[in-house]
Short mmCIF file of C-alpha atoms in Angstrom, two decimals:
data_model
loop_
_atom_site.label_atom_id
_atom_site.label_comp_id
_atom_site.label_asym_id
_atom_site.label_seq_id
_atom_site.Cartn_x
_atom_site.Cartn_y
_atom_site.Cartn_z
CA UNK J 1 -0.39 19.90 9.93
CA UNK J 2 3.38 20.72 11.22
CA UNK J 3 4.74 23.70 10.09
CA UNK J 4 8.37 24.25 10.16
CA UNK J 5 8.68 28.02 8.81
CA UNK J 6 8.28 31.52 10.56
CA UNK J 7 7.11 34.53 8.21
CA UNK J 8 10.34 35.80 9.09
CA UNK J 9 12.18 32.67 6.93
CA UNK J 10 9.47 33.34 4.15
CA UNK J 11 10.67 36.63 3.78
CA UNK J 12 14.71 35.76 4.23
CA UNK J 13 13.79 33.16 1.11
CA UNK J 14 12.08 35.97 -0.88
CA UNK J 15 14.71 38.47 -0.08
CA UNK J 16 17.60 37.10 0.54
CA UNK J 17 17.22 33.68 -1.58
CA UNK J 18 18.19 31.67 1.77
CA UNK J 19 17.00 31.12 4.98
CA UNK J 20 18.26 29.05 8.42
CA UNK J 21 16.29 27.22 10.54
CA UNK J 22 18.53 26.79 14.08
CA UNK J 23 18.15 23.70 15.93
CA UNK J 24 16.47 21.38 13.16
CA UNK J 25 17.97 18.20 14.49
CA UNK J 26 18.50 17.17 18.05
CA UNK J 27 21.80 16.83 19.36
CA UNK J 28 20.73 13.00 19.32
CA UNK J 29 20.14 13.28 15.89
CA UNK J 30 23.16 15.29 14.99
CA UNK J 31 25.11 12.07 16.52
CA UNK J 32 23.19 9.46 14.34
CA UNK J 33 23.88 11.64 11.07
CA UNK J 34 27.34 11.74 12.39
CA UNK J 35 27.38 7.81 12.84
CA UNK J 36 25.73 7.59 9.20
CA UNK J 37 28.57 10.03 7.91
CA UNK J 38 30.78 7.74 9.34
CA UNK J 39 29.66 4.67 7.72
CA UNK J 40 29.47 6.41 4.39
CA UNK J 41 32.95 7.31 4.10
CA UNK J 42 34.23 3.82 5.43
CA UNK J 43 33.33 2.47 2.09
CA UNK J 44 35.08 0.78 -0.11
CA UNK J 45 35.39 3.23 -3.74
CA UNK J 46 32.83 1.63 -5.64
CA UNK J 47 32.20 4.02 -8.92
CA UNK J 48 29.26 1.67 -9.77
CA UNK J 49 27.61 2.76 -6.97
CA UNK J 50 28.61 5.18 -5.41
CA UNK J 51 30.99 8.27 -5.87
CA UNK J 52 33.53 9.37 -3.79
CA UNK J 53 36.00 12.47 -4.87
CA UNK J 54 39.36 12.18 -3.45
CA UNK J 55 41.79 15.86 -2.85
CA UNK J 56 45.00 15.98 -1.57
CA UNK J 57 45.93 17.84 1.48
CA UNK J 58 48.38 18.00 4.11
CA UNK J 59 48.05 14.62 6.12
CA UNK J 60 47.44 12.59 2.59
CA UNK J 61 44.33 11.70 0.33
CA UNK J 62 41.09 12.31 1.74
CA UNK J 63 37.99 12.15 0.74
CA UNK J 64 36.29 15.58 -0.45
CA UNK J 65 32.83 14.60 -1.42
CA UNK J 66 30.33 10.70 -1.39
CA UNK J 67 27.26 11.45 -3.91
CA UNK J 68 24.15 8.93 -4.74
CA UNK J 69 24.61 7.26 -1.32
CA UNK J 70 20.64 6.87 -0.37
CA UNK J 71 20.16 3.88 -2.44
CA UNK J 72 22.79 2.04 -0.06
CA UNK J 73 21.58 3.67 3.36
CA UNK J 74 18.58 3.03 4.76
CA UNK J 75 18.55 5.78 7.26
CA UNK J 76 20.27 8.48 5.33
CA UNK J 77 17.68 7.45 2.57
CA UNK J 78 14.30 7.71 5.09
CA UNK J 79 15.97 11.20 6.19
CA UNK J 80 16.84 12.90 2.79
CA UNK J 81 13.19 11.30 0.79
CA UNK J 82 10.55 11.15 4.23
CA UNK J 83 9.64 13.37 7.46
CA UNK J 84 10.97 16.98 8.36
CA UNK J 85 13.44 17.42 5.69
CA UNK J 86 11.05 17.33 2.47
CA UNK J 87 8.67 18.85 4.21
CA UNK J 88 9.79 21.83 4.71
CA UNK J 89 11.16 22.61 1.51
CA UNK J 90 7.42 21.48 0.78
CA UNK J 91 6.11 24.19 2.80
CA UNK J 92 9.02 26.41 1.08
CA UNK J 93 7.77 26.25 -1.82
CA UNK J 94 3.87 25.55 -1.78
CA UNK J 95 4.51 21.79 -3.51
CA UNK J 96 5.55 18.39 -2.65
CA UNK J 97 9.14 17.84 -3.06
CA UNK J 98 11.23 15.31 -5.00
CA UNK J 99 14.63 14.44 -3.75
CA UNK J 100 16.90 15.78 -6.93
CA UNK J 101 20.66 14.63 -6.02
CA UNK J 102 22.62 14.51 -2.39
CA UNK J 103 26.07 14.42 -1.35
CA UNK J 104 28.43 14.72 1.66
CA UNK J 105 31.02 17.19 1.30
CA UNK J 106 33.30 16.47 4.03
CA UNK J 107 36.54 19.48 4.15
CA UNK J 108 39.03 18.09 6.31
CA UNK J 109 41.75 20.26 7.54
CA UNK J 110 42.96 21.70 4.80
CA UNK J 111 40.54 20.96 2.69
CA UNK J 112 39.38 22.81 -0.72
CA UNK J 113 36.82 25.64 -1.02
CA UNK J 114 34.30 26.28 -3.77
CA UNK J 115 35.10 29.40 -6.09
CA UNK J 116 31.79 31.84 -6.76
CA UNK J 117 29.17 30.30 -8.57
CA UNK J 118 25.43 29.19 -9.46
CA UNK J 119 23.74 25.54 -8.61
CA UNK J 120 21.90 26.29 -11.32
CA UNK J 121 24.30 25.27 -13.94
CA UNK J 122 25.26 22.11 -12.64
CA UNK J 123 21.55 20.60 -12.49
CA UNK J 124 20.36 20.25 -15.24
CA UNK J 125 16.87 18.86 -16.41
CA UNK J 126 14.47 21.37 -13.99
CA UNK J 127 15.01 24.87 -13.85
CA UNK J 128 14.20 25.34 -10.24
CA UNK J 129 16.15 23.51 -6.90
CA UNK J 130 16.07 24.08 -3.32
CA UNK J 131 19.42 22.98 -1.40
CA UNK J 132 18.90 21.95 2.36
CA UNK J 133 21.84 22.02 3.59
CA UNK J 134 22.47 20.01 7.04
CA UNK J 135 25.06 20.94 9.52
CA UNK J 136 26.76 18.03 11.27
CA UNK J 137 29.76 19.66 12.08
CA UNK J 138 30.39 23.61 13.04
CA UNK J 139 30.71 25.58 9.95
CA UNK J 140 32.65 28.70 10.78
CA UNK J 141 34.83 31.35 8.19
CA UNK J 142 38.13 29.72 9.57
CA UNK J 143 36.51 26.30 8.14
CA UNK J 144 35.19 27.40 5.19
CA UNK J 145 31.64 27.72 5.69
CA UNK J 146 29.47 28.86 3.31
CA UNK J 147 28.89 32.85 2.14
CA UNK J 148 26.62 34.11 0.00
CA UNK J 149 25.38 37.00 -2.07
CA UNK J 150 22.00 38.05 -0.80
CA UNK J 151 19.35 39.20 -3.18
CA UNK J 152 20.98 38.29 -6.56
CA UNK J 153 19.02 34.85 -6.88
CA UNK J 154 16.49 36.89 -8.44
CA UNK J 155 19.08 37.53 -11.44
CA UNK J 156 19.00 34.18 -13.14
CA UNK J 157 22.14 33.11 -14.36
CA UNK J 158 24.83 35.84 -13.81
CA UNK J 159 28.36 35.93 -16.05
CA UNK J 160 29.11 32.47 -16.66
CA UNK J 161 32.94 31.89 -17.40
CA UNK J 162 34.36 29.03 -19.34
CA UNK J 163 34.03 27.05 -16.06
CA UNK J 164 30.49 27.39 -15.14
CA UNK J 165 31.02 29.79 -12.49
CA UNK J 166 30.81 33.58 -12.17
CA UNK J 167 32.93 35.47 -13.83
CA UNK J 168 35.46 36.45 -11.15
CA UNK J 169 35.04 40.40 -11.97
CA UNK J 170 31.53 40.30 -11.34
CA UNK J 171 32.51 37.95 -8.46
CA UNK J 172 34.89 40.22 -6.93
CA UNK J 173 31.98 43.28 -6.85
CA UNK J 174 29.45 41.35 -5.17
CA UNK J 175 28.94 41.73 -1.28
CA UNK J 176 29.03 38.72 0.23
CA UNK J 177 27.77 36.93 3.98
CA UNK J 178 28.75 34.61 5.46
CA UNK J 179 26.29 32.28 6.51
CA UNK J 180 27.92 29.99 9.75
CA UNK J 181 25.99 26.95 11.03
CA UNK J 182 25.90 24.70 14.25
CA UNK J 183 25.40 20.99 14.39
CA UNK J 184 21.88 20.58 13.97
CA UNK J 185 21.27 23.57 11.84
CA UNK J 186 20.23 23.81 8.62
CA UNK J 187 20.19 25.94 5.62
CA UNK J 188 18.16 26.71 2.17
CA UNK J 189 18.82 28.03 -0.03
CA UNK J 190 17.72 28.60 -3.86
CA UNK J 191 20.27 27.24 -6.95
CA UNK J 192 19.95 30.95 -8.32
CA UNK J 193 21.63 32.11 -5.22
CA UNK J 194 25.25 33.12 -5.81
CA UNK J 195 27.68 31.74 -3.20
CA UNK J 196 31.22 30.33 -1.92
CA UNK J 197 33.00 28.55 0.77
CA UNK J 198 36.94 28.99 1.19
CA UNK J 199 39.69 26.29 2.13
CA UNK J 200 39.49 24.58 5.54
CA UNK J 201 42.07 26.42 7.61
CA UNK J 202 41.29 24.96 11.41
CA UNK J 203 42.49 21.42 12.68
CA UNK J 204 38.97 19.97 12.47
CA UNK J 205 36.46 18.94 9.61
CA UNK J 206 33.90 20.91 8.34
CA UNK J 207 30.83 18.31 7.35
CA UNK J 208 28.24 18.70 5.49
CA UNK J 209 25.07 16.76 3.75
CA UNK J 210 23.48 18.70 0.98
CA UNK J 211 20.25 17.70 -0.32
CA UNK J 212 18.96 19.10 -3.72
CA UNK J 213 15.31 19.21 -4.13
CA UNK J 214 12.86 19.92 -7.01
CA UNK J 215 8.95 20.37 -7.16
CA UNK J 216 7.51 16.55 -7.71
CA UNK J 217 5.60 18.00 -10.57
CA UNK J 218 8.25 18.74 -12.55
CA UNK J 219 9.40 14.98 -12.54
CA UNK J 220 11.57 12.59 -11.05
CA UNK J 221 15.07 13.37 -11.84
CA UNK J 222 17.30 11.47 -9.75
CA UNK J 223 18.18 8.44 -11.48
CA UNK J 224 18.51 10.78 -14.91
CA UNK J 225 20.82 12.91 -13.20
CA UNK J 226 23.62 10.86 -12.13
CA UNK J 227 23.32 8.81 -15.34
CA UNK J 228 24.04 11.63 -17.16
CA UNK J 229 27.08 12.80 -14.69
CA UNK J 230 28.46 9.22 -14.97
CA UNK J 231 28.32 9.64 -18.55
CA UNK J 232 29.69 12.90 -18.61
CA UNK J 233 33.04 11.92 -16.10
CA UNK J 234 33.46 9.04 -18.60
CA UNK J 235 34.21 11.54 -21.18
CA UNK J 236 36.23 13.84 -19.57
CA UNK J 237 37.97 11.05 -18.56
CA UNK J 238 38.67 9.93 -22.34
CA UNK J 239 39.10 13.30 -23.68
CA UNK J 240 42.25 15.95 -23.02
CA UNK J 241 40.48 18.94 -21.81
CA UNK J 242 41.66 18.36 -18.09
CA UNK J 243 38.49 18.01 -16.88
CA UNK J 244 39.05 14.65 -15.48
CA UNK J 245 39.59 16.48 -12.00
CA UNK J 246 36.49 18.11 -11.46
CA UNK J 247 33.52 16.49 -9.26
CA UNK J 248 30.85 18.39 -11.06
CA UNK J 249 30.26 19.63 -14.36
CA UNK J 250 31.05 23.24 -13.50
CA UNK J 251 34.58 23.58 -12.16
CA UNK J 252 34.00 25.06 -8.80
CA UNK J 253 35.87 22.84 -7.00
CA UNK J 254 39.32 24.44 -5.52
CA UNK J 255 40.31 21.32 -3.90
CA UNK J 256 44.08 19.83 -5.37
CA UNK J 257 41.55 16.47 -6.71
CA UNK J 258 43.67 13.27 -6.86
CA UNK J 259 41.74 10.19 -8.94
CA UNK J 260 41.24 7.06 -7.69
CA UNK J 261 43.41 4.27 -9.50
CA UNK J 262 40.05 2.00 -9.51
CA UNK J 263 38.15 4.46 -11.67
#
């Protein structure tokens, strides 16, 4: 049987609550996710299927994040649900995996950060996720890679404000790493696990796939899960809380959001 974790990632994940494996996909890979990436954001907006989030930034409307894309891509689908990828969070966690959600968030120049918060409160359904994320582009501090606060996963939820995020006073006294990545890299890391990402200051994207997963015993929650968030953007769209900007249901997202006409 292939194994794809060292003790020493066992014990980041216990400690820490993430771990990165270096090198997890070939630099041939790396250019066929890049090719896929590609592809993905060349679609037409199609809210039926599925969701792209537009932001503004300085060179126009881009695109700042493509969810429920597998059921449309063969290959990104065989990746994110088969082979390596489910595997090792597998192995992670001592159970077979179920693919929970995925998305592409894609930070162009300029591009929107993420302020302090939880997974956690955004998936609903199962208590428990794993994120892999998967590096397709460098993720460095001057692009806004990810940081995170090591050791707090083990808190449960920690000072929720009225947005779903942490509370920025208890966000502000937290230490926090920074956790760069090279193409090919990835990174887990648990939905407990406090973290961040600032705006894109450099002159090049910062890509990334994220794929949520949750143990296969506790159910099959994909399909649920973006029914219920397609629900949920229909009434924020209908209601006058402003929420009609946000592309989750915690409101992270620090990105100036534009909507798309065809929604």
């Amino acid at each position: 049987m292939t194994t794809y974790l060292e003790p020493s990632h066992h014990k980041s994940w216990e400690t820490d609550g993430y771990l990165r494996i270096s090198g997890f996909f070939s630099g041939s890979e790396v250019v066929a996710l890049r090719q896929w990436v590609a592809e993905i954001e060349s679609w037409k907006h199609d809210p039926g299927r599925w969701m792209h989030h537009y932001e503004s930034v300085s060179d126009g409307t881009r695109l700042s994040r493509t969810e429920n894309f597998i059921p449309y891509h063969e290959a990104m689908k065989s990746t994110l649900t088969t082979g390596r990828v489910p595997d090792a969070i597998s192995e992670l966690n001592g159970a077979p995996a179920a693919l929970y959600k995925e998305k592409i968030n894609y930070k162009y120049p300029g591009g929107g950060g993420y302020a302090p918060h939880q997974d956690a409160p955004a998936y609903e359904f199962v208590k428990n996720h794993t994120t892999c994320l998967i590096s397709i582009d460098a993720a460095t501090v001057e692009n806004g890679c990810l940081f995170f606060s090591p050791g707090r996963h083990r808190e449960g939820m920690i000072a929720l404000d009225a947005d779903g995020c942490i509370a920025p006073d208890v966000a502000d006294s937290m230490d926090w790493v920074p956790a760069p990545t090279q193409p090919g890299d990835i990174l887990l890391f648990s939905s407990y696990i406090p973290h961040k990402s600032g705006a894109n200051g450099s002159n090049l994207p910062r890509r990334i796939i994220y794929a949520v997963y949750n143990n296969l015993s506790d159910g099959d929650w994909r399909d649920k899960y973006y029914e219920d968030k397609r629900q949920t953007f229909s009434q924020y769209a209908a209601d006058d809380s402003g929420r009609s900007g946000q592309i989750s249901k915690i409101a992270h997202f620090q990105g100036r959001t534009v909507l798309n006409d065809e929604e």
